[in-house]
Amino acid sequence: MDLATLLFPNVTETPEDLESRYPQRQLAEGAVVTRMAPSPTGFVHLGNLVQGLVAERMAHQSGGVLFLRVEDTDAKREVAGAVEVLIDSLKHYDICFDEGATKEGDQGIYGPYRQRQRANLYHVYAKKLVQQGMAYPCFCTEEVLTAMRADQEEKKVNFGYYGSYAVWRDRPIEDVKAAMDAGKPWVLRFRSTGSIENQFKYNDLVKGSLTITENDIDHVLLKADGIPTYHFAHAVDDHLMRTTHVVRGDEWLPSLPFHLQLFRALDFKIPKYVHIGPLMKMDGTSKRKLSKRKDPELALTYYKAAGFPVSAVYEYIMTLLNSNYEDWRKANPTADSDSFKFSYKKLNPAGALFDYAKLCDVSKNEIAKMDADTVYALAVEFAEEFDPDFALCLKRDPDFTKAIFAIGRGGKKPRKDLATWLDVKPYMGFFYDEYFVSEGFGDKYAPSVIRGALEAFLAVYDPTDDASTWFDKVKAVTTQIGFAADMKEYKANPEAFPGSVADVSSFIRVAVTGKTNSPDLYTVMQLLGDKAVQRVRTAIDSL
Ligand code: GLU
């Protein structure tokens, strides 16, 4: 019996069978077929979104296919429900797959899309490699491998299973048989013909031209349980699923020499590689990678809980990936982002620099662009999940809440008060009695002065006045208490007055809203109706 049959007695299919079972895709010239291939560890991070967005744009902009493959070969790291979480998180950001693993099972003819269900497919190619003398079983135990590593450390030579360290490389079949008969577990190793003396050029679509040193290690292809390593699964899956472009993190770059070697050994067409740099951030004056341990903003769940609208995160990532996106957005404020011509060529090979303040700015612009109905819907949705009491408040009188959100909205220069849905409560919670808290009037003016101003204001306030009449009355009150009604006059000679119309407005504002900063005061009072007057009265009583 030959070695291949000894190792894989049950494999009857051939690579040719698989080639016809998974035919070439019939797509237009230039269509990109790419995938996301996450391991279901339960943690979805911003890098997944970045990668997903690059892959999604490259696929869909070219009329190609984006599919989801679940890389569950490492059962130890797997977390229940992780695939669902991933699908939901990406969908939340508008990244939808055309094919692959879904919550309801597989969709598409290139499956199964979960690697553990593909064991028999890998074995077909494993058998072929053994037949061709390009793979062999290795029975080394953990102890043997650990001792080998210690020896290499001592001799100061490269780590790994290669050269004279590759002790099972050329064993006779009798040894293999004997080890198998003794029930010893084995892994399948690649027989590398590479040498670290040799280098060659390879062009990565993001990193550019790379000088690659050949791989000389006999890496593991199949683990003892018959499940492939990432490397082998990557080659077989991306070949059979007809992937044209591999979009992945650049932590895989060191494995690229082996991957290229593997594709060649298997006689597979090599896909194009798009290795994306990590997300970086400034830490003091130096740049570092965003870290799971140190940076809560790496988790995708963070953005939802922090109240960033989906569109803001999406817009921000686009500005990170393609530096011309921002200008395009300015010129096309209402255009669908899909009409932007995305280019992988603009990705920063060293990784994008994540800037939280910039994200907040982008988000302010996004929320400022929304109409009041949209703001209402999204703010309520957020509050329902994260602040249910406040949600009840917002929903008590939807028209009233929408009218509040309409203040300063629309027009050429909309107000940019909200960066996240968390800002809603501090911004306009005062409209509802349960969230009204007075910051107080400070100690710049004596309570009697403030009381006098508020009393004079109440005496003339008429809710049916229009905005300019209202303001004329505020100015009249200002003059009446000896403050400056004309700001120019006041600025020219501030010593001549105890204060100005700005101070008087501020007294009224603090009385009505509890704060020195608020949306347009006239409109606020209009919306509050009788409550505005009551609040001024309460303030007078407290002074
Ligand atoms: N499972 C690998 C990871 O999560 C996928 C890398 C790839 O896209 O090929 O990093």
Short mmCIF file of N, CA and C in Angstrom, two decimals, residues 259-425:
data_model
loop_
_atom_site.label_atom_id
_atom_site.label_comp_id
_atom_site.label_asym_id
_atom_site.label_seq_id
_atom_site.Cartn_x
_atom_site.Cartn_y
_atom_site.Cartn_z
N HIS A 259 2.46 30.52 2.05
CA HIS A 259 1.20 30.46 1.30
C HIS A 259 1.46 30.41 -0.21
N LEU A 260 2.39 31.22 -0.66
CA LEU A 260 2.69 31.22 -2.11
C LEU A 260 3.22 29.86 -2.54
N GLN A 261 4.07 29.31 -1.68
CA GLN A 261 4.66 28.00 -1.95
C GLN A 261 3.57 26.91 -2.02
N LEU A 262 2.63 27.03 -1.12
CA LEU A 262 1.54 26.06 -1.03
C LEU A 262 0.63 26.14 -2.27
N PHE A 263 0.29 27.35 -2.68
CA PHE A 263 -0.54 27.50 -3.88
C PHE A 263 0.16 26.88 -5.08
N ARG A 264 1.48 27.09 -5.16
CA ARG A 264 2.22 26.53 -6.31
C ARG A 264 2.24 25.01 -6.24
N ALA A 265 2.50 24.49 -5.04
CA ALA A 265 2.57 23.03 -4.88
C ALA A 265 1.24 22.39 -5.26
N LEU A 266 0.15 23.08 -4.93
CA LEU A 266 -1.18 22.54 -5.20
C LEU A 266 -1.64 22.84 -6.62
N ASP A 267 -0.82 23.59 -7.34
CA ASP A 267 -1.15 23.98 -8.71
C ASP A 267 -2.41 24.86 -8.75
N PHE A 268 -2.52 25.72 -7.76
CA PHE A 268 -3.64 26.66 -7.68
C PHE A 268 -3.18 28.02 -8.21
N LYS A 269 -4.12 28.73 -8.82
CA LYS A 269 -3.82 30.10 -9.25
C LYS A 269 -3.68 30.96 -7.98
N ILE A 270 -2.63 31.75 -7.92
CA ILE A 270 -2.40 32.56 -6.71
C ILE A 270 -3.31 33.78 -6.73
N PRO A 271 -4.07 34.00 -5.65
CA PRO A 271 -4.94 35.18 -5.63
C PRO A 271 -4.10 36.44 -5.45
N LYS A 272 -4.72 37.58 -5.63
CA LYS A 272 -4.02 38.83 -5.31
C LYS A 272 -4.18 39.06 -3.81
N TYR A 273 -3.13 39.58 -3.19
CA TYR A 273 -3.20 39.82 -1.74
C TYR A 273 -3.31 41.30 -1.44
N VAL A 274 -4.19 41.59 -0.48
CA VAL A 274 -4.42 42.97 -0.03
C VAL A 274 -4.17 42.94 1.48
N HIS A 275 -2.95 43.18 1.89
CA HIS A 275 -2.62 43.11 3.33
C HIS A 275 -2.81 44.47 3.98
N ILE A 276 -3.77 44.53 4.87
CA ILE A 276 -4.13 45.81 5.49
C ILE A 276 -3.34 46.02 6.78
N GLY A 277 -2.76 47.22 6.92
CA GLY A 277 -2.01 47.56 8.12
C GLY A 277 -2.93 47.68 9.32
N PRO A 278 -2.39 47.60 10.52
CA PRO A 278 -3.24 47.69 11.72
C PRO A 278 -3.72 49.12 11.96
N LEU A 279 -4.75 49.25 12.77
CA LEU A 279 -5.19 50.60 13.15
C LEU A 279 -4.23 51.11 14.22
N MET A 280 -3.78 52.35 14.01
CA MET A 280 -2.82 52.94 14.94
C MET A 280 -3.48 54.07 15.71
N LYS A 281 -2.88 54.43 16.84
CA LYS A 281 -3.34 55.64 17.50
C LYS A 281 -2.15 56.35 18.12
N MET A 282 -2.32 57.63 18.39
CA MET A 282 -1.25 58.38 19.05
C MET A 282 -1.33 58.11 20.54
N ASP A 283 -0.18 57.84 21.11
CA ASP A 283 -0.11 57.66 22.56
C ASP A 283 0.99 58.61 22.99
N GLY A 284 0.59 59.76 23.50
CA GLY A 284 1.58 60.82 23.73
C GLY A 284 2.09 61.28 22.38
N THR A 285 3.39 61.19 22.20
CA THR A 285 3.93 61.66 20.92
C THR A 285 4.26 60.50 19.97
N SER A 286 4.03 59.28 20.45
CA SER A 286 4.36 58.17 19.54
C SER A 286 3.11 57.41 19.10
N LYS A 287 3.25 56.75 17.98
CA LYS A 287 2.15 55.97 17.42
C LYS A 287 2.26 54.55 17.91
N ARG A 288 1.11 53.93 18.17
CA ARG A 288 1.13 52.50 18.48
C ARG A 288 -0.15 51.86 17.96
N LYS A 289 -0.11 50.54 17.89
CA LYS A 289 -1.28 49.79 17.43
C LYS A 289 -2.40 49.93 18.46
N LEU A 290 -3.64 50.00 18.00
CA LEU A 290 -4.76 49.95 18.94
C LEU A 290 -4.72 48.57 19.59
N SER A 291 -4.87 48.55 20.90
CA SER A 291 -4.75 47.26 21.58
C SER A 291 -6.04 46.88 22.30
N LYS A 292 -6.34 45.60 22.22
CA LYS A 292 -7.58 45.09 22.80
C LYS A 292 -7.60 45.35 24.31
N ARG A 293 -6.43 45.24 24.91
CA ARG A 293 -6.34 45.38 26.35
C ARG A 293 -6.45 46.84 26.80
N LYS A 294 -5.79 47.73 26.03
CA LYS A 294 -5.73 49.13 26.49
C LYS A 294 -6.82 50.03 25.93
N ASP A 295 -7.37 49.69 24.76
CA ASP A 295 -8.23 50.65 24.07
C ASP A 295 -9.65 50.12 23.88
N PRO A 296 -10.56 50.56 24.74
CA PRO A 296 -11.93 50.06 24.60
C PRO A 296 -12.51 50.38 23.21
N GLU A 297 -11.99 51.45 22.58
CA GLU A 297 -12.55 51.84 21.28
C GLU A 297 -12.17 50.88 20.15
N LEU A 298 -11.41 49.84 20.48
CA LEU A 298 -11.12 48.84 19.45
C LEU A 298 -12.32 47.92 19.23
N ALA A 299 -13.12 47.73 20.26
CA ALA A 299 -14.28 46.83 20.14
C ALA A 299 -15.40 47.53 19.37
N LEU A 300 -15.98 46.82 18.45
CA LEU A 300 -17.03 47.44 17.64
C LEU A 300 -18.26 47.78 18.47
N THR A 301 -18.51 47.00 19.51
CA THR A 301 -19.66 47.27 20.38
C THR A 301 -19.53 48.64 21.04
N TYR A 302 -18.29 49.12 21.17
CA TYR A 302 -18.05 50.39 21.83
C TYR A 302 -18.83 51.52 21.13
N TYR A 303 -18.83 51.52 19.81
CA TYR A 303 -19.41 52.64 19.06
C TYR A 303 -20.91 52.73 19.20
N LYS A 304 -21.53 51.56 19.31
CA LYS A 304 -22.98 51.54 19.50
C LYS A 304 -23.31 52.09 20.89
N ALA A 305 -22.61 51.57 21.88
CA ALA A 305 -22.88 52.00 23.25
C ALA A 305 -22.49 53.46 23.47
N ALA A 306 -21.50 53.94 22.72
CA ALA A 306 -21.09 55.34 22.86
C ALA A 306 -22.02 56.25 22.08
N GLY A 307 -22.98 55.66 21.35
CA GLY A 307 -24.00 56.46 20.69
C GLY A 307 -23.61 57.06 19.35
N PHE A 308 -22.62 56.51 18.69
CA PHE A 308 -22.29 57.02 17.37
C PHE A 308 -23.27 56.45 16.35
N PRO A 309 -23.83 57.30 15.51
CA PRO A 309 -24.69 56.74 14.47
C PRO A 309 -23.86 55.85 13.54
N VAL A 310 -24.50 54.84 13.03
CA VAL A 310 -23.84 53.92 12.11
C VAL A 310 -23.19 54.69 10.96
N SER A 311 -23.95 55.64 10.43
CA SER A 311 -23.45 56.37 9.25
C SER A 311 -22.19 57.16 9.60
N ALA A 312 -22.07 57.61 10.85
CA ALA A 312 -20.89 58.39 11.24
C ALA A 312 -19.66 57.50 11.28
N VAL A 313 -19.81 56.31 11.85
CA VAL A 313 -18.67 55.40 11.92
C VAL A 313 -18.26 55.01 10.50
N TYR A 314 -19.26 54.75 9.69
CA TYR A 314 -18.99 54.36 8.30
C TYR A 314 -18.25 55.49 7.58
N GLU A 315 -18.77 56.69 7.71
CA GLU A 315 -18.14 57.84 7.04
C GLU A 315 -16.70 58.02 7.53
N TYR A 316 -16.53 57.86 8.83
CA TYR A 316 -15.20 58.07 9.38
C TYR A 316 -14.21 57.03 8.85
N ILE A 317 -14.64 55.79 8.80
CA ILE A 317 -13.75 54.73 8.29
C ILE A 317 -13.39 55.03 6.83
N MET A 318 -14.38 55.51 6.09
CA MET A 318 -14.08 55.83 4.68
C MET A 318 -13.01 56.93 4.60
N THR A 319 -13.09 57.91 5.49
CA THR A 319 -12.07 58.98 5.45
C THR A 319 -10.71 58.41 5.85
N LEU A 320 -10.72 57.41 6.73
CA LEU A 320 -9.46 56.78 7.14
C LEU A 320 -8.82 56.01 5.98
N LEU A 321 -9.68 55.38 5.19
CA LEU A 321 -9.17 54.49 4.15
C LEU A 321 -8.75 55.23 2.88
N ASN A 322 -9.60 56.20 2.51
CA ASN A 322 -9.32 56.95 1.28
C ASN A 322 -9.30 58.42 1.63
N SER A 323 -8.10 59.01 1.56
CA SER A 323 -7.96 60.39 2.04
C SER A 323 -8.79 61.39 1.22
N ASN A 324 -9.16 61.03 0.01
CA ASN A 324 -9.96 61.96 -0.80
C ASN A 324 -11.46 61.86 -0.51
N TYR A 325 -11.82 60.95 0.39
CA TYR A 325 -13.25 60.77 0.67
C TYR A 325 -13.87 62.02 1.27
N GLU A 326 -13.13 62.68 2.14
CA GLU A 326 -13.67 63.85 2.84
C GLU A 326 -14.03 64.96 1.86
N ASP A 327 -13.12 65.22 0.92
CA ASP A 327 -13.41 66.26 -0.08
C ASP A 327 -14.59 65.85 -0.95
N TRP A 328 -14.61 64.58 -1.28
CA TRP A 328 -15.73 64.08 -2.11
C TRP A 328 -17.04 64.30 -1.35
N ARG A 329 -17.02 64.01 -0.05
CA ARG A 329 -18.24 64.16 0.75
C ARG A 329 -18.68 65.62 0.83
N LYS A 330 -17.70 66.50 0.94
CA LYS A 330 -18.05 67.94 0.98
C LYS A 330 -18.72 68.36 -0.31
N ALA A 331 -18.21 67.84 -1.41
CA ALA A 331 -18.78 68.21 -2.71
C ALA A 331 -20.10 67.49 -2.97
N ASN A 332 -20.30 66.35 -2.31
CA ASN A 332 -21.51 65.55 -2.54
C ASN A 332 -22.17 65.19 -1.20
N PRO A 333 -22.67 66.23 -0.50
CA PRO A 333 -23.11 65.98 0.88
C PRO A 333 -24.22 64.94 1.02
N THR A 334 -25.05 64.81 0.01
CA THR A 334 -26.19 63.89 0.20
C THR A 334 -26.06 62.62 -0.64
N ALA A 335 -24.94 62.49 -1.36
CA ALA A 335 -24.80 61.32 -2.24
C ALA A 335 -24.65 60.03 -1.43
N ASP A 336 -25.09 58.93 -2.02
CA ASP A 336 -24.89 57.62 -1.41
C ASP A 336 -23.39 57.32 -1.44
N SER A 337 -22.86 56.87 -0.29
CA SER A 337 -21.41 56.66 -0.23
C SER A 337 -20.93 55.62 -1.26
N ASP A 338 -21.85 54.77 -1.71
CA ASP A 338 -21.45 53.78 -2.72
C ASP A 338 -21.08 54.42 -4.04
N SER A 339 -21.48 55.67 -4.26
CA SER A 339 -21.12 56.29 -5.54
C SER A 339 -19.72 56.89 -5.50
N PHE A 340 -19.08 56.85 -4.32
CA PHE A 340 -17.67 57.27 -4.24
C PHE A 340 -16.81 56.18 -4.86
N LYS A 341 -15.80 56.60 -5.61
CA LYS A 341 -14.94 55.60 -6.23
C LYS A 341 -13.83 55.19 -5.26
N PHE A 342 -14.06 54.10 -4.58
CA PHE A 342 -13.12 53.61 -3.58
C PHE A 342 -11.90 53.00 -4.27
N SER A 343 -10.72 53.24 -3.69
CA SER A 343 -9.54 52.62 -4.29
C SER A 343 -8.63 52.01 -3.21
N TYR A 344 -8.30 50.75 -3.37
CA TYR A 344 -7.39 50.11 -2.41
C TYR A 344 -6.01 50.74 -2.50
N LYS A 345 -5.74 51.41 -3.62
CA LYS A 345 -4.41 52.01 -3.80
C LYS A 345 -4.15 53.13 -2.79
N LYS A 346 -5.23 53.67 -2.23
CA LYS A 346 -5.04 54.80 -1.31
C LYS A 346 -4.87 54.33 0.14
N LEU A 347 -4.97 53.04 0.39
CA LEU A 347 -4.80 52.58 1.77
C LEU A 347 -3.37 52.84 2.22
N ASN A 348 -3.22 53.26 3.46
CA ASN A 348 -1.89 53.50 3.98
C ASN A 348 -1.24 52.15 4.32
N PRO A 349 -0.12 51.83 3.67
CA PRO A 349 0.49 50.52 3.90
C PRO A 349 0.87 50.30 5.37
N ALA A 350 1.16 51.40 6.08
CA ALA A 350 1.60 51.25 7.47
C ALA A 350 0.42 51.19 8.44
N GLY A 351 -0.80 51.33 7.92
CA GLY A 351 -1.97 51.30 8.80
C GLY A 351 -2.51 52.71 9.03
N ALA A 352 -3.83 52.79 9.20
CA ALA A 352 -4.46 54.10 9.34
C ALA A 352 -4.36 54.59 10.79
N LEU A 353 -4.31 55.89 10.91
CA LEU A 353 -4.22 56.50 12.25
C LEU A 353 -5.62 56.87 12.73
N PHE A 354 -6.05 56.17 13.76
CA PHE A 354 -7.39 56.39 14.30
C PHE A 354 -7.38 57.61 15.22
N ASP A 355 -8.32 58.52 14.99
CA ASP A 355 -8.33 59.77 15.75
C ASP A 355 -9.76 60.00 16.28
N TYR A 356 -9.90 59.84 17.59
CA TYR A 356 -11.23 59.89 18.20
C TYR A 356 -11.90 61.26 18.00
N ALA A 357 -11.09 62.32 18.12
CA ALA A 357 -11.65 63.67 17.98
C ALA A 357 -12.20 63.86 16.56
N LYS A 358 -11.50 63.30 15.62
CA LYS A 358 -11.93 63.41 14.22
C LYS A 358 -13.24 62.65 14.01
N LEU A 359 -13.32 61.47 14.63
CA LEU A 359 -14.56 60.70 14.55
C LEU A 359 -15.73 61.53 15.09
N CYS A 360 -15.51 62.23 16.21
CA CYS A 360 -16.57 63.06 16.80
C CYS A 360 -16.97 64.18 15.84
N ASP A 361 -16.00 64.77 15.18
CA ASP A 361 -16.31 65.82 14.20
C ASP A 361 -17.15 65.29 13.05
N VAL A 362 -16.72 64.15 12.54
CA VAL A 362 -17.46 63.54 11.43
C VAL A 362 -18.88 63.25 11.89
N SER A 363 -18.99 62.75 13.12
CA SER A 363 -20.29 62.39 13.64
C SER A 363 -21.19 63.63 13.82
N LYS A 364 -20.59 64.72 14.29
CA LYS A 364 -21.37 65.97 14.43
C LYS A 364 -21.93 66.39 13.08
N ASN A 365 -21.10 66.30 12.07
CA ASN A 365 -21.56 66.66 10.72
C ASN A 365 -22.68 65.74 10.26
N GLU A 366 -22.52 64.47 10.55
CA GLU A 366 -23.53 63.51 10.12
C GLU A 366 -24.86 63.81 10.78
N ILE A 367 -24.83 64.03 12.11
CA ILE A 367 -26.09 64.28 12.81
C ILE A 367 -26.69 65.62 12.37
N ALA A 368 -25.82 66.59 12.10
CA ALA A 368 -26.31 67.90 11.66
C ALA A 368 -27.03 67.80 10.30
N LYS A 369 -26.64 66.81 9.51
CA LYS A 369 -27.25 66.65 8.18
C LYS A 369 -28.62 65.98 8.24
N MET A 370 -28.90 65.30 9.38
CA MET A 370 -30.15 64.53 9.47
C MET A 370 -31.34 65.45 9.71
N ASP A 371 -32.53 65.06 9.25
CA ASP A 371 -33.70 65.86 9.58
C ASP A 371 -34.21 65.47 10.98
N ALA A 372 -35.10 66.28 11.51
CA ALA A 372 -35.52 66.08 12.90
C ALA A 372 -36.17 64.71 13.10
N ASP A 373 -36.90 64.23 12.09
CA ASP A 373 -37.56 62.93 12.23
C ASP A 373 -36.53 61.82 12.39
N THR A 374 -35.45 61.92 11.61
CA THR A 374 -34.40 60.89 11.69
C THR A 374 -33.71 60.96 13.04
N VAL A 375 -33.40 62.18 13.46
CA VAL A 375 -32.74 62.33 14.77
C VAL A 375 -33.64 61.74 15.86
N TYR A 376 -34.92 62.05 15.77
CA TYR A 376 -35.87 61.53 16.75
C TYR A 376 -35.81 59.99 16.76
N ALA A 377 -35.92 59.40 15.56
CA ALA A 377 -35.97 57.93 15.47
C ALA A 377 -34.69 57.30 16.04
N LEU A 378 -33.54 57.86 15.68
CA LEU A 378 -32.28 57.25 16.12
C LEU A 378 -32.00 57.51 17.59
N ALA A 379 -32.33 58.71 18.05
CA ALA A 379 -32.10 59.02 19.47
C ALA A 379 -32.99 58.14 20.35
N VAL A 380 -34.24 57.92 19.90
CA VAL A 380 -35.15 57.06 20.66
C VAL A 380 -34.65 55.61 20.65
N GLU A 381 -34.22 55.16 19.48
CA GLU A 381 -33.72 53.79 19.38
C GLU A 381 -32.54 53.57 20.34
N PHE A 382 -31.66 54.54 20.38
CA PHE A 382 -30.50 54.45 21.27
C PHE A 382 -30.95 54.44 22.73
N ALA A 383 -31.82 55.41 23.07
CA ALA A 383 -32.27 55.53 24.47
C ALA A 383 -33.03 54.27 24.89
N GLU A 384 -33.81 53.69 23.97
CA GLU A 384 -34.55 52.48 24.34
C GLU A 384 -33.61 51.38 24.80
N GLU A 385 -32.45 51.32 24.18
CA GLU A 385 -31.49 50.28 24.57
C GLU A 385 -30.65 50.66 25.78
N PHE A 386 -30.25 51.92 25.85
CA PHE A 386 -29.26 52.27 26.86
C PHE A 386 -29.78 53.17 27.99
N ASP A 387 -30.97 53.78 27.81
CA ASP A 387 -31.49 54.70 28.82
C ASP A 387 -33.02 54.70 28.71
N PRO A 388 -33.64 53.56 29.08
CA PRO A 388 -35.08 53.39 28.82
C PRO A 388 -35.97 54.48 29.43
N ASP A 389 -35.59 55.01 30.60
CA ASP A 389 -36.43 56.05 31.21
C ASP A 389 -36.45 57.28 30.33
N PHE A 390 -35.30 57.63 29.83
CA PHE A 390 -35.22 58.82 28.97
C PHE A 390 -35.99 58.57 27.66
N ALA A 391 -35.95 57.31 27.19
CA ALA A 391 -36.68 56.97 25.96
C ALA A 391 -38.18 57.24 26.16
N LEU A 392 -38.69 56.85 27.34
CA LEU A 392 -40.12 57.07 27.61
C LEU A 392 -40.45 58.55 27.53
N CYS A 393 -39.55 59.33 28.09
CA CYS A 393 -39.69 60.77 28.09
C CYS A 393 -39.74 61.33 26.66
N LEU A 394 -38.78 60.89 25.85
CA LEU A 394 -38.71 61.37 24.47
C LEU A 394 -39.96 61.01 23.68
N LYS A 395 -40.52 59.83 24.03
CA LYS A 395 -41.66 59.32 23.26
C LYS A 395 -43.01 59.83 23.76
N ARG A 396 -42.99 60.49 24.93
CA ARG A 396 -44.25 60.92 25.53
C ARG A 396 -45.05 61.79 24.56
N ASP A 397 -44.39 62.71 23.93
CA ASP A 397 -45.05 63.58 22.95
C ASP A 397 -44.10 63.73 21.75
N PRO A 398 -44.18 62.79 20.81
CA PRO A 398 -43.21 62.78 19.70
C PRO A 398 -43.12 64.11 18.97
N ASP A 399 -44.26 64.78 18.77
CA ASP A 399 -44.21 66.04 18.01
C ASP A 399 -43.41 67.09 18.77
N PHE A 400 -43.59 67.09 20.08
CA PHE A 400 -42.85 68.04 20.93
C PHE A 400 -41.35 67.74 20.81
N THR A 401 -40.98 66.46 20.96
CA THR A 401 -39.56 66.09 20.91
C THR A 401 -38.97 66.41 19.54
N LYS A 402 -39.74 66.13 18.50
CA LYS A 402 -39.23 66.42 17.15
C LYS A 402 -39.05 67.93 16.96
N ALA A 403 -39.97 68.70 17.54
CA ALA A 403 -39.84 70.17 17.41
C ALA A 403 -38.56 70.64 18.11
N ILE A 404 -38.21 69.98 19.21
CA ILE A 404 -36.95 70.34 19.89
C ILE A 404 -35.77 70.02 18.98
N PHE A 405 -35.81 68.81 18.40
CA PHE A 405 -34.70 68.42 17.50
C PHE A 405 -34.64 69.31 16.26
N ALA A 406 -35.75 69.94 15.94
CA ALA A 406 -35.75 70.79 14.73
C ALA A 406 -35.06 72.13 14.96
N ILE A 407 -34.81 72.49 16.24
CA ILE A 407 -34.18 73.80 16.51
C ILE A 407 -32.79 73.85 15.87
N GLY A 408 -32.58 74.89 15.07
CA GLY A 408 -31.26 75.09 14.46
C GLY A 408 -30.90 74.08 13.39
N ARG A 409 -31.88 73.25 13.00
CA ARG A 409 -31.59 72.21 12.00
C ARG A 409 -31.93 72.72 10.60
N GLY A 410 -31.32 72.17 9.59
CA GLY A 410 -31.60 72.60 8.21
C GLY A 410 -30.86 73.89 7.91
N GLY A 411 -31.09 74.43 6.76
CA GLY A 411 -30.43 75.67 6.37
C GLY A 411 -28.98 75.43 6.02
N LYS A 412 -28.28 76.53 5.74
CA LYS A 412 -26.89 76.40 5.26
C LYS A 412 -25.93 76.03 6.38
N LYS A 413 -26.20 76.58 7.58
CA LYS A 413 -25.28 76.34 8.69
C LYS A 413 -26.01 75.69 9.85
N PRO A 414 -26.32 74.43 9.72
CA PRO A 414 -27.04 73.78 10.82
C PRO A 414 -26.17 73.72 12.08
N ARG A 415 -26.81 73.72 13.24
CA ARG A 415 -26.05 73.62 14.49
C ARG A 415 -25.45 72.23 14.63
N LYS A 416 -24.29 72.18 15.28
CA LYS A 416 -23.62 70.88 15.44
C LYS A 416 -23.46 70.58 16.93
N ASP A 417 -24.59 70.42 17.60
CA ASP A 417 -24.53 70.23 19.06
C ASP A 417 -24.32 68.78 19.46
N LEU A 418 -24.68 67.87 18.58
CA LEU A 418 -24.66 66.47 18.99
C LEU A 418 -23.58 65.69 18.23
N ALA A 419 -22.69 65.08 18.99
CA ALA A 419 -21.69 64.21 18.36
C ALA A 419 -22.14 62.76 18.47
N THR A 420 -22.86 62.46 19.55
CA THR A 420 -23.36 61.09 19.75
C THR A 420 -24.75 61.18 20.38
N TRP A 421 -25.43 60.06 20.40
CA TRP A 421 -26.77 60.04 21.02
C TRP A 421 -26.68 60.21 22.53
N LEU A 422 -25.49 60.02 23.07
CA LEU A 422 -25.32 60.28 24.51
C LEU A 422 -25.40 61.77 24.81
N ASP A 423 -25.14 62.59 23.79
CA ASP A 423 -25.17 64.04 24.01
C ASP A 423 -26.60 64.58 24.08
N VAL A 424 -27.57 63.75 23.68
CA VAL A 424 -28.95 64.25 23.58
C VAL A 424 -29.47 64.71 24.94
N LYS A 425 -29.24 63.90 25.95
CA LYS A 425 -29.79 64.22 27.27
C LYS A 425 -29.22 65.52 27.84
#
